[in-house]
Amino acid sequence: MPTETLISIIDDDEDFREAVARLMKSWGFTVEAFASELAFLSSPNVRNTSCLIVDLHYPQMTGIELHRRLVESGYAIPTILISAHLDDSVRARALADGIICYLTKPCDEDALLGCISSALERAKPDEYRS
Amino acid sequence: MFMERSAAGLQAHELVLSNLSPSVAQRRFALGVVLVLLVVFVIVAGPLSGLPLRRVDAFIPAYGTAIFVIDSITAALLFAQFSVLRSYALLALANGYFLTALIAIPWTLTFPGVLAPEGGLGGGLQSTVWLYVLSHVGFALFAIVYTLLKDADPMEWLSPRSIRARVLTTVGSVTALVCCATVFVTAGHALLPRIMLDTAEVSYLWYYAVGPMAGLFVVALVLLWLRHRSVLDLWLMLVLFAYIIEIALTAFPIPYRFSVGWYAGRVYGVLSGSLVLLILMKEVTMLYGELLRAVLAQRREREVRLLTGDAVAATVAHEIKQPLSAMTMEASASLRWLDRATPNIDEAKVALQQIVNNGHRVGAVIENIRTLFKTEARTRTSLDVNNLIREALALVRDDLRRHRVAVQTDYNQSLPPIEGNEVQLQQVLVNLITNAIDSMSTEDGDRVLSLRSKVYDSGSLMVSVEDVGKGVEPSAIDLIFKPQFTTKVHGMGMGLSICRSIIEAHGGRLWVTANLPRGAIFHFTLPAHREH
């Protein structure tokens, strides 16, 4: 289990983001939870997050939007989307945009762990580059 | 308001002409017509009686055709009413009109000068006048039968087939009667009392026929007067009155065909036929409009309800998924902590405590939705909106204090009462206020919540909930009311889509505008309660 990997979570539901954070912590990750995108963007985490878990915010889909903006600004943080709704077209769009995983609530522990592993795999080359 | 009207109020008997009670305006109009008929009668029988008029040959066929067409249509409409209402009274009246329509044919054909100088169809001078007597006596009798039967409530269930059978039987009987009568008065014209001296001159015998005929109509009119209730009764009384004048004009002031009085009598005949027809057509059209409105209102209501159902389902799904996801994750986390070589009891306890909290949250969500949509939630009462605002503020007092939000209120004290469901409207207000508090809780600067009530237009009032929080992005202004829109959930909250559904179900509107320089204003309107 990696220990020095920083994972950031953005979700406006306090109970949910704390639960994700606690679960990550039990897995041994270093986690930081944010209530809003703004809070995340104005934190130093933007620079050193290895994996971002963000609420899709259906139907505005600000999650995808955030990922795109981060990529455009040069922060290609591997991102996992969590949505309360399963929408295949949105899922396809998200994956085409380079999102690692599209999970629906309530999400399966193993699935989440698998997604995080792929995200961290993806994150490694970046670390070498920087 | 329309909920109750369209659901319970759409009773068939209220929308049937023969059951509608006449309005004051309709009574006045009928009285006006009576006065006009009387004035014309006095003028015709008085000053104009000496006016020499010629015989116009085209008049008779034209008149006969008019009577036939008008009375047939009236009869058809009344038969249709009978098939809806299954009232034997209407069946009798329909047959009355059918009789007069049918007799108009032999009456026209036997009229001296139309087919033959002394009367067509092999008849003689007396044929036409006796058909006239039969038509009038028949109609008066059918009107009396209508009056006597109309308050009895037969209304036994009849199959479409037996309705058709009854219509066909009576129509057949009337047709047979008219045929027999026609054969009798034409073939046997020589046996009939000699009322007509020649094609125009009428003998004194006519008075013996006119008297009982008019008397019969007077009896019918008096009976109907004593029992009249519906619009149809009112106009039928007018018809009977017109008939009495018509009969009077054939004998008074001079019993002579093609006199002013005789021509005027024909006009009264057409009038008495068309009055009921015109009224039937007008009322049927108006009722159709009413019905259309009611159906549309009902459809709209159903759509609103469907929307509410949609919104509820989406909100419940969303609001339960959040804590449920949190619970499964906390459970996984606590298992992890306990599974370690050295179990971390403290971390596991924190996670378990969160499961308990989230479990309560799910319970609260379900309880909220249940309160909001249980059967009593549909009952509506007259409410004071300012009171609703005060009560909603009292409910969120702790929240306001915790987030250090100042409240400004601006109540219009002369607001009309509204009709609505207290619990639902309360929830809308609490939800809007909670949203406002939330949107300000992440912002710096003063936190001011403003609540306003005012008169919106002549029939409605408006409530505004104003905050100086982060506001709503212009692109999201329509999205935030969608059922799927992710909302923050805090015990009492239940989503803007449900708020909108509730307001729309109350006949109002809910929308949002920007509060400059920052924040959002949610407005909703509600129609004022009109006393029925």
XYZ file of C-alpha atoms in Angstrom:
662
model
C 0.000 0.000 0.000
C 1.353 3.409 -0.935
C 1.713 5.780 1.974
C 3.038 9.014 0.554
C 0.359 9.359 -2.076
C -2.020 12.324 -1.704
C -5.628 11.815 -2.730
C -8.087 14.728 -2.913
C -11.843 14.417 -2.655
C -14.366 17.062 -3.687
C -18.008 16.586 -2.721
C -20.450 19.075 -1.280
C -22.052 16.419 0.900
C -20.153 16.440 4.130
C -21.105 12.938 5.273
C -20.175 11.435 1.964
C -16.786 13.108 1.565
C -15.829 12.301 5.140
C -16.770 8.670 4.594
C -14.641 8.461 1.449
C -11.791 10.142 3.289
C -12.027 7.774 6.230
C -12.118 4.752 3.941
C -9.017 5.966 2.080
C -7.311 6.587 5.371
C -8.055 3.029 6.495
C -6.397 1.880 3.277
C -3.338 3.880 4.228
C -3.621 6.815 1.860
C -3.125 10.416 2.753
C -6.432 12.105 2.017
C -7.769 15.609 1.961
C -11.447 16.420 1.475
C -12.875 19.625 0.000
C -16.419 20.941 0.066
C -16.111 22.777 -3.245
C -13.997 22.968 -6.380
C -13.010 26.459 -5.426
C -11.615 25.282 -2.115
C -9.624 22.594 -3.925
C -8.287 24.931 -6.615
C -7.086 27.451 -4.069
C -5.236 24.778 -2.089
C -1.681 23.538 -2.693
C -3.153 20.101 -3.453
C -3.675 21.102 -7.091
C 0.068 20.701 -7.529
C 0.704 17.452 -5.699
C -2.497 15.390 -5.828
C -1.958 11.930 -7.299
C -5.607 11.147 -7.627
C -8.728 13.281 -7.591
C -12.132 11.923 -6.646
C -14.890 14.337 -7.590
C -18.677 14.399 -7.593
C -20.043 14.640 -11.133
C -22.737 17.139 -10.106
C -25.400 15.954 -12.485
C -26.848 17.509 -14.602
C -24.421 20.446 -14.750
C -21.547 17.957 -14.774
C -19.079 20.318 -13.228
C -16.896 17.276 -12.449
C -16.030 16.745 -16.116
C -15.638 20.470 -16.576
C -13.176 20.672 -13.691
C -11.102 17.823 -15.111
C -10.940 19.516 -18.501
C -9.850 22.809 -16.964
C -7.161 21.113 -14.909
C -5.816 19.337 -17.997
C -5.816 22.632 -19.903
C -3.876 24.289 -17.097
C -1.293 21.523 -17.207
C -2.485 19.554 -14.177
C -3.489 16.237 -15.671
C -4.513 14.753 -12.329
C -5.943 11.232 -12.768
C -9.585 11.732 -11.916
C -12.359 9.439 -10.696
C -15.928 10.656 -11.077
C -18.595 9.627 -8.625
C -22.194 10.275 -9.604
C -25.547 9.630 -8.006
C -26.902 8.755 -11.450
C -25.856 6.186 -13.975
C -25.941 7.747 -17.422
C -24.185 5.728 -20.126
C -23.721 8.629 -22.530
C -22.227 10.811 -19.823
C -20.020 7.916 -18.784
C -18.768 7.450 -22.368
C -18.100 11.159 -22.652
C -16.222 11.211 -19.367
C -14.048 8.226 -20.275
C -13.335 9.783 -23.697
C -12.202 12.900 -21.871
C -9.601 10.882 -20.003
C -11.476 10.272 -16.770
C -10.139 7.090 -15.152
C -13.370 5.774 -13.706
C -17.042 6.674 -13.549
C -18.595 5.226 -10.406
C -22.157 5.493 -9.177
C -23.236 5.908 -5.587
C -23.286 3.856 -3.483
C -19.992 2.559 -4.821
C -18.381 -0.752 -4.236
C -15.245 -0.751 -2.096
C -13.253 -3.028 -4.425
C -14.262 -1.050 -7.484
C -13.125 2.146 -5.837
C -9.854 0.605 -4.773
C -9.316 -0.745 -8.317
C -9.958 2.706 -9.767
C -7.525 4.299 -7.364
C -4.862 1.774 -8.322
C -5.300 2.540 -12.032
C -5.243 6.243 -11.245
C -1.995 5.913 -9.343
C -0.512 3.801 -12.160
C -1.385 6.639 -14.491
C 0.050 9.187 -12.082
C 3.496 7.614 -11.918
C 4.856 8.706 -15.329
C 3.837 12.232 -14.419
C 5.876 12.015 -11.282
C 8.912 10.949 -13.287
C 8.351 13.796 -15.673
C 8.135 16.473 -13.032
C -58.475 25.176 -6.016
C -58.957 23.604 -9.423
C -58.010 20.286 -7.901
C -61.207 20.109 -5.943
C -63.293 21.530 -8.708
C -62.180 19.184 -11.406
C -61.898 16.089 -9.286
C -65.092 16.167 -7.280
C -66.951 18.875 -9.148
C -67.183 17.209 -12.506
C -70.553 15.586 -11.979
C -72.493 14.740 -15.078
C -75.762 16.216 -13.890
C -74.227 19.641 -13.419
C -73.282 19.801 -17.039
C -76.571 18.798 -18.554
C -78.831 21.507 -19.829
C -82.051 20.170 -18.414
C -80.501 20.264 -14.936
C -78.852 23.667 -14.981
C -80.785 26.188 -12.992
C -81.292 29.495 -14.754
C -79.254 32.476 -13.667
C -80.817 35.811 -12.772
C -79.661 37.195 -16.109
C -81.343 34.343 -17.952
C -84.595 34.914 -16.051
C -84.478 38.615 -16.874
C -83.808 37.881 -20.516
C -86.774 35.479 -20.625
C -88.985 38.089 -19.002
C -87.815 40.594 -21.616
C -88.756 38.199 -24.403
C -92.210 37.713 -22.849
C -92.731 41.473 -22.779
C -91.627 41.847 -26.408
C -93.961 39.029 -27.477
C -96.839 40.740 -25.646
C -96.108 44.164 -27.087
C -95.932 42.760 -30.610
C -99.205 40.928 -29.988
C -100.922 44.094 -28.822
C -99.638 46.028 -31.840
C -100.636 43.299 -34.288
C -104.037 42.746 -32.734
C -104.642 46.441 -32.298
C -103.404 49.192 -34.609
C -102.136 46.877 -37.348
C -105.120 44.533 -37.512
C -106.794 46.419 -40.345
C -103.705 46.410 -42.542
C -104.657 44.755 -45.817
C -102.138 42.013 -46.765
C -101.979 39.853 -49.857
C -101.715 36.130 -50.034
C -98.096 35.198 -50.738
C -97.969 31.724 -52.275
C -94.278 31.105 -51.540
C -94.830 31.787 -47.849
C -96.482 28.484 -46.977
C -93.812 26.082 -48.310
C -91.081 28.288 -46.866
C -92.818 28.378 -43.488
C -93.528 24.645 -43.491
C -89.910 23.828 -44.347
C -88.608 26.134 -41.644
C -90.817 24.536 -39.006
C -89.831 21.058 -40.165
C -86.085 21.775 -40.038
C -86.113 23.718 -36.769
C -88.308 21.271 -34.888
C -86.420 18.234 -36.228
C -83.094 19.610 -35.007
C -84.597 20.494 -31.637
C -86.066 17.006 -31.394
C -82.712 15.444 -32.302
C -80.920 17.439 -29.606
C -83.547 16.489 -27.050
C -83.329 12.814 -28.019
C -79.569 13.094 -27.504
C -80.170 14.617 -24.076
C -82.527 11.765 -23.287
C -79.893 9.202 -24.194
C -77.476 10.892 -21.802
C -79.921 11.523 -18.974
C -82.425 8.702 -19.465
C -85.195 11.028 -18.408
C -88.599 10.084 -19.786
C -89.623 13.729 -19.517
C -87.026 14.635 -22.132
C -88.158 11.748 -24.300
C -91.707 13.154 -24.202
C -90.568 16.660 -25.075
C -88.386 15.355 -27.901
C -91.406 13.552 -29.296
C -93.443 16.742 -29.004
C -90.980 18.498 -31.271
C -90.767 15.486 -33.547
C -94.573 15.549 -33.883
C -94.692 19.228 -34.865
C -91.811 18.710 -37.293
C -93.513 15.762 -38.931
C -96.969 17.367 -39.175
C -95.395 20.362 -40.889
C -95.020 18.143 -43.989
C -98.705 17.210 -44.585
C -99.750 20.638 -43.287
C -97.713 22.301 -46.045
C -98.746 19.839 -48.735
C -102.432 20.006 -47.917
C -102.482 23.776 -47.651
C -104.852 25.050 -50.325
C -102.886 26.442 -53.248
C -99.629 24.610 -52.607
C -100.248 21.365 -54.539
C -103.912 21.811 -55.444
C -106.271 24.787 -55.220
C -108.386 23.213 -52.458
C -105.630 21.194 -50.752
C -103.108 18.585 -51.844
C -102.708 14.886 -51.032
C -106.334 14.340 -51.975
C -107.504 16.426 -49.064
C -109.953 19.251 -48.935
C -110.440 22.622 -47.318
C -110.647 21.145 -43.806
C -107.487 18.994 -43.938
C -104.890 21.615 -43.148
C -106.685 23.236 -40.271
C -107.241 19.898 -38.505
C -103.570 19.020 -38.908
C -102.842 22.335 -37.264
C -105.107 21.391 -34.354
C -103.478 17.970 -34.034
C -99.981 19.477 -34.053
C -100.824 21.981 -31.328
C -102.857 19.670 -29.131
C -100.136 17.043 -29.478
C -97.364 19.422 -28.536
C -99.305 20.760 -25.550
C -99.950 17.206 -24.326
C -96.299 16.234 -24.702
C -95.316 19.424 -22.829
C -97.691 18.438 -20.022
C -96.230 14.933 -19.938
C -92.748 16.494 -19.784
C -93.801 18.680 -16.863
C -95.363 15.806 -14.950
C -92.432 13.448 -15.486
C -89.524 15.781 -15.139
C -89.217 15.630 -11.365
C -89.645 11.896 -11.158
C -86.228 10.339 -11.160
C -86.349 7.273 -13.334
C -82.620 7.218 -14.094
C -82.706 3.442 -14.040
C -79.740 2.103 -15.900
C -80.494 1.588 -19.546
C -78.255 -0.103 -22.056
C -77.515 1.831 -25.250
C -79.650 -0.718 -27.030
C -82.702 -0.133 -24.842
C -82.251 3.626 -25.181
C -82.269 3.228 -28.938
C -85.298 0.952 -28.672
C -87.221 3.531 -26.651
C -86.369 6.339 -29.053
C -87.305 4.229 -32.063
C -90.570 3.018 -30.476
C -91.776 6.506 -29.636
C -90.614 7.965 -32.940
C -92.376 5.100 -34.723
C -95.594 5.691 -32.766
C -95.573 9.414 -33.480
C -94.879 8.742 -37.164
C -97.735 6.245 -37.312
C -100.040 8.718 -35.578
C -99.149 11.467 -38.028
C -99.602 9.124 -41.003
C -102.993 7.916 -39.766
C -104.097 11.449 -39.006
C -102.979 12.613 -42.423
C -104.870 9.799 -44.148
C -107.929 10.534 -42.004
C -108.002 14.296 -42.590
C -107.314 13.988 -46.296
C -109.404 10.983 -47.323
C -112.088 11.797 -44.824
C -112.029 15.576 -45.144
C -115.687 15.644 -46.025
C -116.536 14.141 -42.597
C -114.706 16.864 -40.656
C -116.516 19.829 -39.081
C -116.370 22.700 -41.525
C -114.077 25.224 -39.975
C -112.867 26.692 -43.247
C -115.532 28.320 -45.382
C -113.156 28.779 -48.297
C -109.363 28.850 -48.672
C -109.073 31.900 -46.410
C -112.378 32.480 -44.614
C -112.747 30.869 -41.174
C -116.126 30.009 -39.649
C -117.302 30.661 -36.099
C -116.603 26.970 -35.352
C -112.941 27.890 -35.062
C -113.626 29.537 -31.731
C -114.696 26.164 -30.325
C -111.341 24.724 -31.386
C -109.197 27.702 -30.352
C -110.635 27.888 -26.847
C -109.774 24.338 -25.690
C -106.432 24.462 -27.551
C -105.371 27.670 -25.858
C -106.724 26.289 -22.593
C -104.528 23.225 -22.939
C -101.477 25.416 -23.403
C -102.464 27.534 -20.420
C -102.717 24.367 -18.321
C -99.280 23.260 -19.572
C -97.831 26.684 -18.857
C -99.282 26.875 -15.344
C -98.092 23.357 -14.514
C -94.605 24.145 -15.769
C -94.617 27.458 -13.917
C -95.347 25.638 -10.684
C -92.606 23.088 -11.264
C -90.033 25.003 -13.241
C -86.416 24.662 -12.141
C -84.047 24.370 -15.045
C -82.959 26.540 -17.943
C -84.853 24.224 -20.251
C -88.051 24.744 -18.179
C -87.629 28.488 -18.406
C -87.386 28.476 -22.195
C -90.119 25.915 -22.564
C -92.421 28.276 -20.650
C -91.547 30.956 -23.181
C -92.356 28.546 -25.998
C -95.749 27.729 -24.465
C -96.427 31.428 -24.048
C -95.548 32.069 -27.699
C -97.879 29.232 -28.704
C -100.759 30.773 -26.752
C -100.277 34.079 -28.531
C -99.968 32.279 -31.860
C -103.258 30.462 -31.302
C -104.924 33.644 -30.131
C -103.806 35.451 -33.267
C -105.543 32.879 -35.501
C -108.880 33.896 -34.027
C -108.348 37.400 -32.816
C -108.945 40.082 -33.947
C -110.181 38.460 -37.209
C -110.174 34.732 -37.955
C -108.955 35.065 -41.490
C -105.979 33.529 -43.268
C -103.373 35.916 -44.674
C -104.391 38.697 -42.302
C -101.739 40.560 -40.305
C -102.627 38.472 -37.288
C -102.306 35.251 -39.234
C -98.874 36.160 -40.608
C -97.797 37.298 -37.155
C -99.037 33.969 -35.797
C -96.783 32.107 -38.224
C -93.843 34.206 -37.043
C -94.694 33.265 -33.453
C -94.790 29.653 -34.598
C -91.263 29.849 -35.982
C -90.166 31.696 -32.856
C -91.571 29.087 -30.517
C -89.748 26.422 -32.470
C -86.415 28.189 -32.679
C -86.315 29.528 -29.112
C -85.580 26.170 -27.552
C -83.237 25.296 -30.408
C -81.221 28.493 -30.052
C -81.021 28.112 -26.318
C -80.053 24.448 -26.614
C -77.305 25.304 -29.094
C -76.002 28.193 -27.024
C -76.005 26.245 -23.787
C -74.485 23.174 -25.395
C -71.665 25.275 -26.825
C -71.050 26.985 -23.501
C -71.156 23.692 -21.654
C -68.710 22.263 -24.145
C -66.381 25.154 -23.349
C -66.779 24.545 -19.617
C -66.130 20.870 -20.087
C -63.059 21.555 -22.171
C -61.711 23.853 -19.496
C -62.380 21.275 -16.811
C -60.704 18.519 -18.822
C -57.680 20.720 -19.499
C -57.457 21.670 -15.846
C -57.650 18.026 -14.899
C -54.930 17.114 -17.376
C -52.695 19.889 -16.071
C -53.309 18.745 -12.547
C -52.337 15.210 -13.482
C -49.154 16.474 -15.152
C -48.283 18.463 -12.084
C -48.875 15.361 -10.005
C -46.709 13.264 -12.294
C -44.020 15.888 -12.056
C -44.310 15.780 -8.309
C -44.014 12.003 -8.412
C -40.925 12.272 -10.608
C -39.382 14.875 -8.416
C -40.136 12.900 -5.283
C -38.644 9.722 -6.737
C -35.491 11.514 -7.885
C -35.128 13.373 -4.627
C -35.676 10.296 -2.513
C -33.172 8.351 -4.630
C -30.604 11.087 -4.352
C -31.093 11.918 -0.733
C -30.940 8.303 0.300
C -28.012 7.413 -1.936
C -25.778 9.985 -0.284
C -26.018 8.720 3.294
C -26.248 5.135 2.056
C -22.933 5.482 0.168
C -21.416 7.097 3.208
C -22.646 4.204 5.371
C -21.167 1.459 3.177
C -17.855 3.271 3.060
C -17.770 3.879 6.789
C -18.589 0.221 7.334
C -15.743 -0.853 5.006
C -13.420 1.558 6.780
C -14.312 0.256 10.237
C -13.814 -3.327 9.025
C -10.356 -2.355 7.755
C -9.436 -0.770 11.067
C -10.586 -3.828 12.977
C -8.914 -6.264 10.538
C -5.483 -4.868 11.209
C -2.904 -6.867 13.137
C -3.402 -4.304 15.884
C -7.027 -3.241 15.504
C -7.501 0.508 15.664
C -10.545 0.593 17.853
C -10.814 4.400 17.990
C -10.864 4.865 14.215
C -13.355 2.027 13.894
C -15.577 3.652 16.521
C -15.560 6.977 14.685
C -16.577 5.227 11.473
C -19.289 3.254 13.261
C -20.626 6.440 14.859
C -20.869 7.947 11.372
C -22.921 4.945 10.257
C -25.339 5.640 13.084
C -25.549 9.326 12.127
C -26.132 8.533 8.472
C -28.746 5.981 9.413
C -30.640 8.709 11.261
C -30.252 10.945 8.268
C -31.895 8.375 5.989
C -34.687 8.034 8.520
C -35.176 11.806 8.572
C -35.319 11.973 4.780
C -37.974 9.283 4.607
C -39.955 10.827 7.448
C -39.865 14.206 5.694
C -41.109 12.889 2.401
C -43.799 10.933 4.181
C -45.042 13.974 6.079
C -45.029 15.975 2.911
C -47.082 13.585 0.849
C -49.346 11.736 3.204
C -53.047 12.053 2.593
C -53.673 14.880 5.029
C -51.077 16.856 3.138
C -53.638 17.259 0.374
C -56.158 19.097 2.522
C -56.180 22.784 1.902
C -57.163 25.591 4.170
C -57.236 29.342 4.047
C -53.801 30.610 5.077
C -52.081 33.859 5.908
C -48.779 33.946 4.029
C -47.119 36.278 6.535
C -47.871 33.756 9.250
C -46.377 30.992 7.128
C -43.153 33.003 6.787
C -43.023 33.661 10.532
C -43.511 29.977 11.319
C -40.887 28.907 8.776
C -38.396 31.345 10.312
C -39.134 29.904 13.731
C -38.380 26.417 12.417
C -34.930 27.382 11.137
C -34.055 29.688 14.051
C -31.201 27.455 15.223
C -29.724 27.225 11.750
C -29.841 30.993 11.394
C -28.121 31.505 14.708
C -25.453 28.884 14.035
C -24.515 30.494 10.727
C -24.824 34.015 12.129
C -27.376 35.061 9.526
C -29.291 38.297 10.088
C -32.939 38.292 9.027
C -34.805 41.178 7.470
C -38.531 40.932 6.927
C -40.845 43.147 4.962
C -44.445 41.985 5.232
C -47.331 43.491 3.367
C -50.014 43.561 6.065
C -52.959 43.721 3.680
C -52.283 40.519 1.770
C -55.302 38.476 0.745
C -55.509 34.988 2.265
C -54.480 32.063 0.093
C -55.832 28.544 -0.081
C -53.263 25.830 0.330
C -51.668 23.050 2.282
C -49.855 24.401 5.285
C -47.287 21.604 5.626
C -46.272 21.699 1.972
C -45.971 25.477 1.754
C -44.107 25.507 5.047
C -41.642 23.022 3.577
C -41.146 25.169 0.482
C -40.300 28.176 2.644
C -38.020 26.194 4.957
C -36.251 24.730 1.947
C -35.721 28.107 0.299
C -34.487 29.629 3.554
C -32.151 26.688 4.229
C -30.736 26.980 0.712
C -30.173 30.690 1.265
C -28.377 30.024 4.556
C -26.203 27.358 2.908
C -25.245 29.563 0.017
C -24.159 32.300 2.437
C -22.369 30.001 4.874
C -19.403 29.562 2.528
C -19.122 33.257 1.707
C -17.334 36.000 3.563
C -19.001 39.293 4.433
C -22.361 40.089 5.953
C -24.941 37.357 5.892
C -28.369 38.829 5.425
C -31.526 36.916 4.636
C -34.424 39.055 3.449
C -37.988 37.835 3.309
C -40.634 39.824 1.555
C -44.348 39.429 0.918
C -46.292 41.625 -1.432
C -49.274 41.817 -3.743
C -48.173 40.517 -7.140
C -51.188 41.305 -9.284
C -54.937 41.576 -8.780
C -55.351 37.852 -8.164
C -52.105 36.756 -6.558
C -49.372 37.549 -4.086
C -45.626 37.027 -4.147
C -43.058 35.940 -1.591
C -39.339 36.580 -2.128
C -36.452 34.907 -0.319
C -33.314 36.911 -0.838
C -29.733 36.032 0.089
C -26.279 37.526 -0.459
C -24.608 34.154 -0.941
C -22.789 32.685 -3.882
C -25.822 33.044 -6.141
C -26.898 30.880 -9.039
C -24.855 30.776 -12.227
C -26.881 32.028 -15.210
C -26.309 28.693 -16.963
C -27.798 26.822 -14.024
C -30.923 28.944 -13.576
C -33.154 26.371 -15.294
C -31.170 23.342 -14.207
C -31.583 23.896 -10.501
C -35.286 23.081 -10.737
C -34.717 19.737 -12.440
C -35.448 16.659 -10.327
C -31.979 15.234 -10.987
C -30.222 18.334 -9.832
C -27.855 17.530 -7.032
C -28.808 19.376 -3.924
C -27.309 19.596 -0.548
C -29.395 17.730 1.914
C -29.800 18.796 5.479
C -32.619 17.092 7.291
C -35.391 19.413 6.218
C -34.245 19.997 2.674
C -36.020 18.305 -0.191
C -34.975 19.837 -3.469
C -36.092 22.761 -5.538
C -37.921 20.558 -8.009
C -40.355 19.462 -5.316
C -40.712 23.080 -4.192
C -41.625 24.032 -7.727
C -44.064 21.121 -8.037
C -45.762 22.149 -4.815
C -46.063 25.795 -5.829
C -47.379 24.823 -9.262
C -49.883 22.454 -7.710
C -51.107 25.493 -5.765
C -51.528 27.409 -9.031
C -48.431 29.558 -8.552
C -44.945 29.891 -10.013
C -41.442 29.579 -8.550
C -38.397 31.116 -10.152
C -35.012 32.596 -9.332
C -33.306 35.843 -10.229
C -29.883 37.238 -9.423
C -29.529 39.507 -6.418
C -27.085 42.272 -7.325
C -24.290 42.635 -6.518
C -24.325 39.092 -5.155
C -26.687 36.346 -4.107
C -29.942 34.990 -5.417
C -33.611 35.817 -4.970
C -36.175 33.036 -5.109
C -39.682 34.258 -5.829
C -42.945 32.410 -5.754
C -46.480 33.519 -6.426
C -49.687 32.066 -5.046
C -53.226 32.858 -6.188
C -55.413 34.674 -3.680
C -58.197 32.588 -2.182
C -61.505 33.492 -3.724
C -64.650 32.800 -1.768
C -66.909 30.530 -3.740
